[in-house]
Amino acid sequence: MTKTLVKVGLDERSYPIRISSGLLEKIGIDLHERNIGTKYGVISDDRVAALHGSRFMQSLTDAGIRAELLTFPAGEASKHLQTVTALSSELAQRGFDRKDALIALGGGVTGDITGFLASIYLRGIPFVQVPTTLLSQVDSSVGGKTGVDIPEGKNLVGTFYQPKAVYIDIDVLNTLPADELRGGIAEVIKYGVINDAEFFAFLEQQREAVFALQQDVLTKLIARCCEIKAWVVEQDEREGGLRRILNFGHTIGHAVEAASGFQLIHGYAVAIGMCAAAELAVCSGCLTTESAERIRRLIAAYGLPTAIPANINREEIKKYLLTDKKTVGGRVFYVLPERIGAVKITDQVREEDVDTVLAA
Ligand code: GLY
């Protein structure tokens, strides 16, 4: 079994990210050694609970861990304050106190809800992340962003609250729907473009092994993304500057996602957003056409979309660009590649170039 350890160094809030096959059944032993909580509330959606819940709960019991499963309906529609309120009441009724802890077993929605709940229940109790989608394994489970959606926008209410540990079992990807796997790959490609040309080339070479879920390749891929994310978060935990590079592909991507009425899978919107940002970088004179084409080719090779669907209204996209939470004082910030492996953050982008890219 390949075992990998990545560390997020944030002084007294530092934590390990463990990555391996077959990890789900071993988490209990580690929790036992680390003594994070007296009792654990395992938060999961009903879909993930049906897939992994009983096996996971049994492994905790076998390791001598006291744990109770709390579920909510699967889907982004559950990511709101009412779910947090309902789960808080359930924890209180079941007698969870300050010595107890939470476990997020699931994808990004579960991780964001559980992290937020952990940060406010009894003014904060510890939690750990057990991400079960590729997207949450390479991005949302690491770095401490938590939150919920409100009618005015996604993730508008939340906290920065770091987990005590992240446990990534690559075997859970075997049951992940193909479009969710591809959606996660979009975030993986993001790391290559923003920080690591060698990793980008690795992704170009390993497409078949990735789709075949080859364990050594998946472990290396997830570990490299976590290393880059950890490196960014260690320097800029609260997104004052550097962390914004993680938004590569998300500026136009989020606007396209919103303009699609959230019909487009998040990772697909990010893929489109990365192609648009590369195109914008070419228009702005900071990236060569060859590099932009290489980015587009890799995204397409993983079966991801590269162009904004024709039926999405361009004016709507522009409206969402201006109301995005990353927009400050009407200034839209873009993360533009300068070459594969390096990006810059800028609000100095000509409107006509944005129009050209959106029209393409
Ligand atoms: N997903 C971007 C971040 O964690 O900053």
PDB file of N, CA and C in Angstrom, residues 45-113:
ATOM      1  N   ASP A  45     -23.692  13.154   3.683  1.00  0.00           N
ATOM      2  CA  ASP A  45     -24.988  13.238   3.001  1.00  0.00           C
ATOM      3  C   ASP A  45     -25.533  11.822   2.819  1.00  0.00           C
ATOM      4  N   ASP A  46     -26.824  11.729   2.478  1.00  0.00           N
ATOM      5  CA  ASP A  46     -27.445  10.389   2.459  1.00  0.00           C
ATOM      6  C   ASP A  46     -26.850   9.487   1.376  1.00  0.00           C
ATOM      7  N   ARG A  47     -26.305  10.092   0.276  1.00  0.00           N
ATOM      8  CA  ARG A  47     -25.732   9.273  -0.799  1.00  0.00           C
ATOM      9  C   ARG A  47     -24.401   8.638  -0.355  1.00  0.00           C
ATOM     10  N   VAL A  48     -23.536   9.475   0.233  1.00  0.00           N
ATOM     11  CA  VAL A  48     -22.222   8.973   0.690  1.00  0.00           C
ATOM     12  C   VAL A  48     -22.414   8.035   1.887  1.00  0.00           C
ATOM     13  N   ALA A  49     -23.378   8.369   2.751  1.00  0.00           N
ATOM     14  CA  ALA A  49     -23.629   7.507   3.920  1.00  0.00           C
ATOM     15  C   ALA A  49     -24.047   6.112   3.452  1.00  0.00           C
ATOM     16  N   ALA A  50     -24.863   6.062   2.364  1.00  0.00           N
ATOM     17  CA  ALA A  50     -25.291   4.749   1.854  1.00  0.00           C
ATOM     18  C   ALA A  50     -24.109   3.972   1.273  1.00  0.00           C
ATOM     19  N   LEU A  51     -23.176   4.694   0.648  1.00  0.00           N
ATOM     20  CA  LEU A  51     -22.022   4.037   0.021  1.00  0.00           C
ATOM     21  C   LEU A  51     -20.967   3.578   1.042  1.00  0.00           C
ATOM     22  N   HIS A  52     -20.619   4.479   1.968  1.00  0.00           N
ATOM     23  CA  HIS A  52     -19.466   4.206   2.843  1.00  0.00           C
ATOM     24  C   HIS A  52     -19.790   4.224   4.336  1.00  0.00           C
ATOM     25  N   GLY A  53     -21.005   4.688   4.684  1.00  0.00           N
ATOM     26  CA  GLY A  53     -21.329   4.958   6.091  1.00  0.00           C
ATOM     27  C   GLY A  53     -21.149   3.779   7.025  1.00  0.00           C
ATOM     28  N   SER A  54     -21.778   2.631   6.698  1.00  0.00           N
ATOM     29  CA  SER A  54     -21.755   1.551   7.693  1.00  0.00           C
ATOM     30  C   SER A  54     -20.348   0.978   7.862  1.00  0.00           C
ATOM     31  N   ARG A  55     -19.609   0.849   6.727  1.00  0.00           N
ATOM     32  CA  ARG A  55     -18.229   0.348   6.804  1.00  0.00           C
ATOM     33  C   ARG A  55     -17.366   1.301   7.648  1.00  0.00           C
ATOM     34  N   PHE A  56     -17.548   2.608   7.441  1.00  0.00           N
ATOM     35  CA  PHE A  56     -16.752   3.590   8.170  1.00  0.00           C
ATOM     36  C   PHE A  56     -17.095   3.579   9.668  1.00  0.00           C
ATOM     37  N   MET A  57     -18.403   3.550   9.965  1.00  0.00           N
ATOM     38  CA  MET A  57     -18.827   3.565  11.374  1.00  0.00           C
ATOM     39  C   MET A  57     -18.333   2.301  12.082  1.00  0.00           C
ATOM     40  N   GLN A  58     -18.400   1.163  11.372  1.00  0.00           N
ATOM     41  CA  GLN A  58     -17.941  -0.095  11.973  1.00  0.00           C
ATOM     42  C   GLN A  58     -16.445  -0.031  12.286  1.00  0.00           C
ATOM     43  N   SER A  59     -15.679   0.575  11.355  1.00  0.00           N
ATOM     44  CA  SER A  59     -14.221   0.648  11.571  1.00  0.00           C
ATOM     45  C   SER A  59     -13.901   1.544  12.772  1.00  0.00           C
ATOM     46  N   LEU A  60     -14.714   2.583  12.975  1.00  0.00           N
ATOM     47  CA  LEU A  60     -14.492   3.450  14.149  1.00  0.00           C
ATOM     48  C   LEU A  60     -14.785   2.661  15.428  1.00  0.00           C
ATOM     49  N   THR A  61     -15.915   1.949  15.423  1.00  0.00           N
ATOM     50  CA  THR A  61     -16.282   1.141  16.595  1.00  0.00           C
ATOM     51  C   THR A  61     -15.184   0.111  16.888  1.00  0.00           C
ATOM     52  N   ASP A  62     -14.698  -0.550  15.826  1.00  0.00           N
ATOM     53  CA  ASP A  62     -13.646  -1.563  16.007  1.00  0.00           C
ATOM     54  C   ASP A  62     -12.384  -0.973  16.629  1.00  0.00           C
ATOM     55  N   ALA A  63     -12.143   0.322  16.338  1.00  0.00           N
ATOM     56  CA  ALA A  63     -10.937   0.965  16.889  1.00  0.00           C
ATOM     57  C   ALA A  63     -11.204   1.556  18.282  1.00  0.00           C
ATOM     58  N   GLY A  64     -12.407   1.307  18.806  1.00  0.00           N
ATOM     59  CA  GLY A  64     -12.739   1.801  20.147  1.00  0.00           C
ATOM     60  C   GLY A  64     -13.142   3.266  20.173  1.00  0.00           C
ATOM     61  N   ILE A  65     -13.584   3.778  19.006  1.00  0.00           N
ATOM     62  CA  ILE A  65     -13.995   5.190  18.912  1.00  0.00           C
ATOM     63  C   ILE A  65     -15.513   5.272  19.068  1.00  0.00           C
ATOM     64  N   ARG A  66     -15.979   6.200  19.900  1.00  0.00           N
ATOM     65  CA  ARG A  66     -17.431   6.425  20.007  1.00  0.00           C
ATOM     66  C   ARG A  66     -17.842   7.408  18.922  1.00  0.00           C
ATOM     67  N   ALA A  67     -18.792   7.025  18.098  1.00  0.00           N
ATOM     68  CA  ALA A  67     -19.190   7.913  16.991  1.00  0.00           C
ATOM     69  C   ALA A  67     -20.657   7.717  16.642  1.00  0.00           C
ATOM     70  N   GLU A  68     -21.291   8.808  16.202  1.00  0.00           N
ATOM     71  CA  GLU A  68     -22.690   8.744  15.764  1.00  0.00           C
ATOM     72  C   GLU A  68     -22.799   9.394  14.392  1.00  0.00           C
ATOM     73  N   LEU A  69     -23.607   8.793  13.527  1.00  0.00           N
ATOM     74  CA  LEU A  69     -23.767   9.293  12.154  1.00  0.00           C
ATOM     75  C   LEU A  69     -24.947  10.263  12.073  1.00  0.00           C
ATOM     76  N   LEU A  70     -24.709  11.435  11.468  1.00  0.00           N
ATOM     77  CA  LEU A  70     -25.779  12.418  11.235  1.00  0.00           C
ATOM     78  C   LEU A  70     -25.789  12.708   9.738  1.00  0.00           C
ATOM     79  N   THR A  71     -26.949  12.612   9.106  1.00  0.00           N
ATOM     80  CA  THR A  71     -26.972  12.813   7.647  1.00  0.00           C
ATOM     81  C   THR A  71     -27.904  13.957   7.253  1.00  0.00           C
ATOM     82  N   PHE A  72     -27.680  14.426   6.013  1.00  0.00           N
ATOM     83  CA  PHE A  72     -28.562  15.442   5.415  1.00  0.00           C
ATOM     84  C   PHE A  72     -28.728  15.073   3.936  1.00  0.00           C
ATOM     85  N   PRO A  73     -29.724  15.611   3.237  1.00  0.00           N
ATOM     86  CA  PRO A  73     -29.931  15.232   1.831  1.00  0.00           C
ATOM     87  C   PRO A  73     -28.764  15.677   0.932  1.00  0.00           C
ATOM     88  N   ALA A  74     -28.343  14.784   0.028  1.00  0.00           N
ATOM     89  CA  ALA A  74     -27.208  15.083  -0.862  1.00  0.00           C
ATOM     90  C   ALA A  74     -27.536  16.251  -1.795  1.00  0.00           C
ATOM     91  N   GLY A  75     -26.511  17.018  -2.126  1.00  0.00           N
ATOM     92  CA  GLY A  75     -26.665  18.072  -3.133  1.00  0.00           C
ATOM     93  C   GLY A  75     -26.373  19.465  -2.622  1.00  0.00           C
ATOM     94  N   GLU A  76     -25.987  20.353  -3.565  1.00  0.00           N
ATOM     95  CA  GLU A  76     -25.656  21.752  -3.235  1.00  0.00           C
ATOM     96  C   GLU A  76     -26.857  22.453  -2.572  1.00  0.00           C
ATOM     97  N   ALA A  77     -28.081  22.003  -2.902  1.00  0.00           N
ATOM     98  CA  ALA A  77     -29.288  22.636  -2.340  1.00  0.00           C
ATOM     99  C   ALA A  77     -29.317  22.517  -0.816  1.00  0.00           C
ATOM    100  N   SER A  78     -28.554  21.588  -0.256  1.00  0.00           N
ATOM    101  CA  SER A  78     -28.518  21.442   1.214  1.00  0.00           C
ATOM    102  C   SER A  78     -27.522  22.381   1.877  1.00  0.00           C
ATOM    103  N   LYS A  79     -26.713  23.065   1.039  1.00  0.00           N
ATOM    104  CA  LYS A  79     -25.625  23.867   1.631  1.00  0.00           C
ATOM    105  C   LYS A  79     -26.154  25.238   2.063  1.00  0.00           C
ATOM    106  N   HIS A  80     -27.015  25.213   3.077  1.00  0.00           N
ATOM    107  CA  HIS A  80     -27.545  26.481   3.575  1.00  0.00           C
ATOM    108  C   HIS A  80     -27.636  26.454   5.097  1.00  0.00           C
ATOM    109  N   LEU A  81     -27.994  27.616   5.651  1.00  0.00           N
ATOM    110  CA  LEU A  81     -27.972  27.753   7.111  1.00  0.00           C
ATOM    111  C   LEU A  81     -28.953  26.811   7.809  1.00  0.00           C
ATOM    112  N   GLN A  82     -30.067  26.492   7.146  1.00  0.00           N
ATOM    113  CA  GLN A  82     -31.049  25.600   7.787  1.00  0.00           C
ATOM    114  C   GLN A  82     -30.451  24.224   8.082  1.00  0.00           C
ATOM    115  N   THR A  83     -29.584  23.738   7.179  1.00  0.00           N
ATOM    116  CA  THR A  83     -28.934  22.438   7.424  1.00  0.00           C
ATOM    117  C   THR A  83     -28.027  22.540   8.649  1.00  0.00           C
ATOM    118  N   VAL A  84     -27.325  23.654   8.747  1.00  0.00           N
ATOM    119  CA  VAL A  84     -26.419  23.860   9.894  1.00  0.00           C
ATOM    120  C   VAL A  84     -27.236  23.937  11.190  1.00  0.00           C
ATOM    121  N   THR A  85     -28.367  24.650  11.135  1.00  0.00           N
ATOM    122  CA  THR A  85     -29.233  24.748  12.317  1.00  0.00           C
ATOM    123  C   THR A  85     -29.747  23.366  12.723  1.00  0.00           C
ATOM    124  N   ALA A  86     -30.223  22.604  11.725  1.00  0.00           N
ATOM    125  CA  ALA A  86     -30.782  21.273  12.027  1.00  0.00           C
ATOM    126  C   ALA A  86     -29.704  20.363  12.632  1.00  0.00           C
ATOM    127  N   LEU A  87     -28.497  20.399  12.049  1.00  0.00           N
ATOM    128  CA  LEU A  87     -27.421  19.541  12.565  1.00  0.00           C
ATOM    129  C   LEU A  87     -26.989  19.992  13.968  1.00  0.00           C
ATOM    130  N   SER A  88     -26.983  21.321  14.205  1.00  0.00           N
ATOM    131  CA  SER A  88     -26.625  21.832  15.551  1.00  0.00           C
ATOM    132  C   SER A  88     -27.608  21.295  16.589  1.00  0.00           C
ATOM    133  N   SER A  89     -28.902  21.349  16.248  1.00  0.00           N
ATOM    134  CA  SER A  89     -29.929  20.871  17.192  1.00  0.00           C
ATOM    135  C   SER A  89     -29.723  19.392  17.460  1.00  0.00           C
ATOM    136  N   GLU A  90     -29.424  18.650  16.384  1.00  0.00           N
ATOM    137  CA  GLU A  90     -29.243  17.210  16.538  1.00  0.00           C
ATOM    138  C   GLU A  90     -28.041  16.918  17.449  1.00  0.00           C
ATOM    139  N   LEU A  91     -26.954  17.676  17.243  1.00  0.00           N
ATOM    140  CA  LEU A  91     -25.766  17.480  18.099  1.00  0.00           C
ATOM    141  C   LEU A  91     -26.114  17.785  19.555  1.00  0.00           C
ATOM    142  N   ALA A  92     -26.838  18.902  19.765  1.00  0.00           N
ATOM    143  CA  ALA A  92     -27.180  19.304  21.138  1.00  0.00           C
ATOM    144  C   ALA A  92     -28.083  18.251  21.791  1.00  0.00           C
ATOM    145  N   GLN A  93     -29.083  17.780  21.013  1.00  0.00           N
ATOM    146  CA  GLN A  93     -30.004  16.773  21.575  1.00  0.00           C
ATOM    147  C   GLN A  93     -29.286  15.471  21.908  1.00  0.00           C
ATOM    148  N   ARG A  94     -28.238  15.162  21.136  1.00  0.00           N
ATOM    149  CA  ARG A  94     -27.493  13.930  21.406  1.00  0.00           C
ATOM    150  C   ARG A  94     -26.383  14.144  22.441  1.00  0.00           C
ATOM    151  N   GLY A  95     -26.319  15.361  22.988  1.00  0.00           N
ATOM    152  CA  GLY A  95     -25.392  15.617  24.095  1.00  0.00           C
ATOM    153  C   GLY A  95     -23.945  15.842  23.693  1.00  0.00           C
ATOM    154  N   PHE A  96     -23.712  16.309  22.454  1.00  0.00           N
ATOM    155  CA  PHE A  96     -22.319  16.609  22.062  1.00  0.00           C
ATOM    156  C   PHE A  96     -21.827  17.842  22.818  1.00  0.00           C
ATOM    157  N   ASP A  97     -20.652  17.719  23.448  1.00  0.00           N
ATOM    158  CA  ASP A  97     -20.122  18.848  24.223  1.00  0.00           C
ATOM    159  C   ASP A  97     -18.759  19.283  23.688  1.00  0.00           C
ATOM    160  N   ARG A  98     -18.109  20.177  24.433  1.00  0.00           N
ATOM    161  CA  ARG A  98     -16.864  20.807  23.949  1.00  0.00           C
ATOM    162  C   ARG A  98     -15.699  19.842  23.760  1.00  0.00           C
ATOM    163  N   LYS A  99     -15.798  18.668  24.378  1.00  0.00           N
ATOM    164  CA  LYS A  99     -14.693  17.700  24.239  1.00  0.00           C
ATOM    165  C   LYS A  99     -14.896  16.803  23.011  1.00  0.00           C
ATOM    166  N   ASP A 100     -16.045  16.955  22.356  1.00  0.00           N
ATOM    167  CA  ASP A 100     -16.346  16.103  21.214  1.00  0.00           C
ATOM    168  C   ASP A 100     -15.869  16.761  19.916  1.00  0.00           C
ATOM    169  N   ALA A 101     -15.950  16.007  18.842  1.00  0.00           N
ATOM    170  CA  ALA A 101     -15.422  16.505  17.558  1.00  0.00           C
ATOM    171  C   ALA A 101     -16.310  16.013  16.419  1.00  0.00           C
ATOM    172  N   LEU A 102     -16.100  16.613  15.235  1.00  0.00           N
ATOM    173  CA  LEU A 102     -16.879  16.210  14.056  1.00  0.00           C
ATOM    174  C   LEU A 102     -15.968  15.589  12.997  1.00  0.00           C
ATOM    175  N   ILE A 103     -16.564  14.756  12.171  1.00  0.00           N
ATOM    176  CA  ILE A 103     -15.868  14.178  11.014  1.00  0.00           C
ATOM    177  C   ILE A 103     -16.716  14.481   9.786  1.00  0.00           C
ATOM    178  N   ALA A 104     -16.116  15.144   8.787  1.00  0.00           N
ATOM    179  CA  ALA A 104     -16.824  15.384   7.524  1.00  0.00           C
ATOM    180  C   ALA A 104     -16.526  14.225   6.596  1.00  0.00           C
ATOM    181  N   LEU A 105     -17.531  13.385   6.325  1.00  0.00           N
ATOM    182  CA  LEU A 105     -17.350  12.247   5.417  1.00  0.00           C
ATOM    183  C   LEU A 105     -18.135  12.551   4.139  1.00  0.00           C
ATOM    184  N   GLY A 106     -17.436  13.037   3.106  1.00  0.00           N
ATOM    185  CA  GLY A 106     -18.157  13.362   1.879  1.00  0.00           C
ATOM    186  C   GLY A 106     -17.395  14.313   0.983  1.00  0.00           C
ATOM    187  N   GLY A 107     -18.118  14.933   0.059  1.00  0.00           N
ATOM    188  CA  GLY A 107     -17.506  15.859  -0.899  1.00  0.00           C
ATOM    189  C   GLY A 107     -17.438  17.280  -0.364  1.00  0.00           C
ATOM    190  N   GLY A 108     -17.319  18.229  -1.279  1.00  0.00           N
ATOM    191  CA  GLY A 108     -17.120  19.628  -0.901  1.00  0.00           C
ATOM    192  C   GLY A 108     -18.255  20.204  -0.068  1.00  0.00           C
ATOM    193  N   VAL A 109     -19.494  19.849  -0.417  1.00  0.00           N
ATOM    194  CA  VAL A 109     -20.641  20.390   0.330  1.00  0.00           C
ATOM    195  C   VAL A 109     -20.563  19.927   1.788  1.00  0.00           C
ATOM    196  N   THR A 110     -20.312  18.635   1.983  1.00  0.00           N
ATOM    197  CA  THR A 110     -20.238  18.093   3.348  1.00  0.00           C
ATOM    198  C   THR A 110     -19.073  18.723   4.125  1.00  0.00           C
ATOM    199  N   GLY A 111     -17.938  18.855   3.463  1.00  0.00           N
ATOM    200  CA  GLY A 111     -16.765  19.448   4.125  1.00  0.00           C
ATOM    201  C   GLY A 111     -17.022  20.890   4.532  1.00  0.00           C
ATOM    202  N   ASP A 112     -17.645  21.649   3.626  1.00  0.00           N
ATOM    203  CA  ASP A 112     -17.899  23.070   3.910  1.00  0.00           C
ATOM    204  C   ASP A 112     -18.919  23.241   5.046  1.00  0.00           C
ATOM    205  N   ILE A 113     -19.977  22.416   5.012  1.00  0.00           N
ATOM    206  CA  ILE A 113     -21.010  22.496   6.057  1.00  0.00           C
ATOM    207  C   ILE A 113     -20.429  22.067   7.407  1.00  0.00           C
TER     208      ILE A 113
END
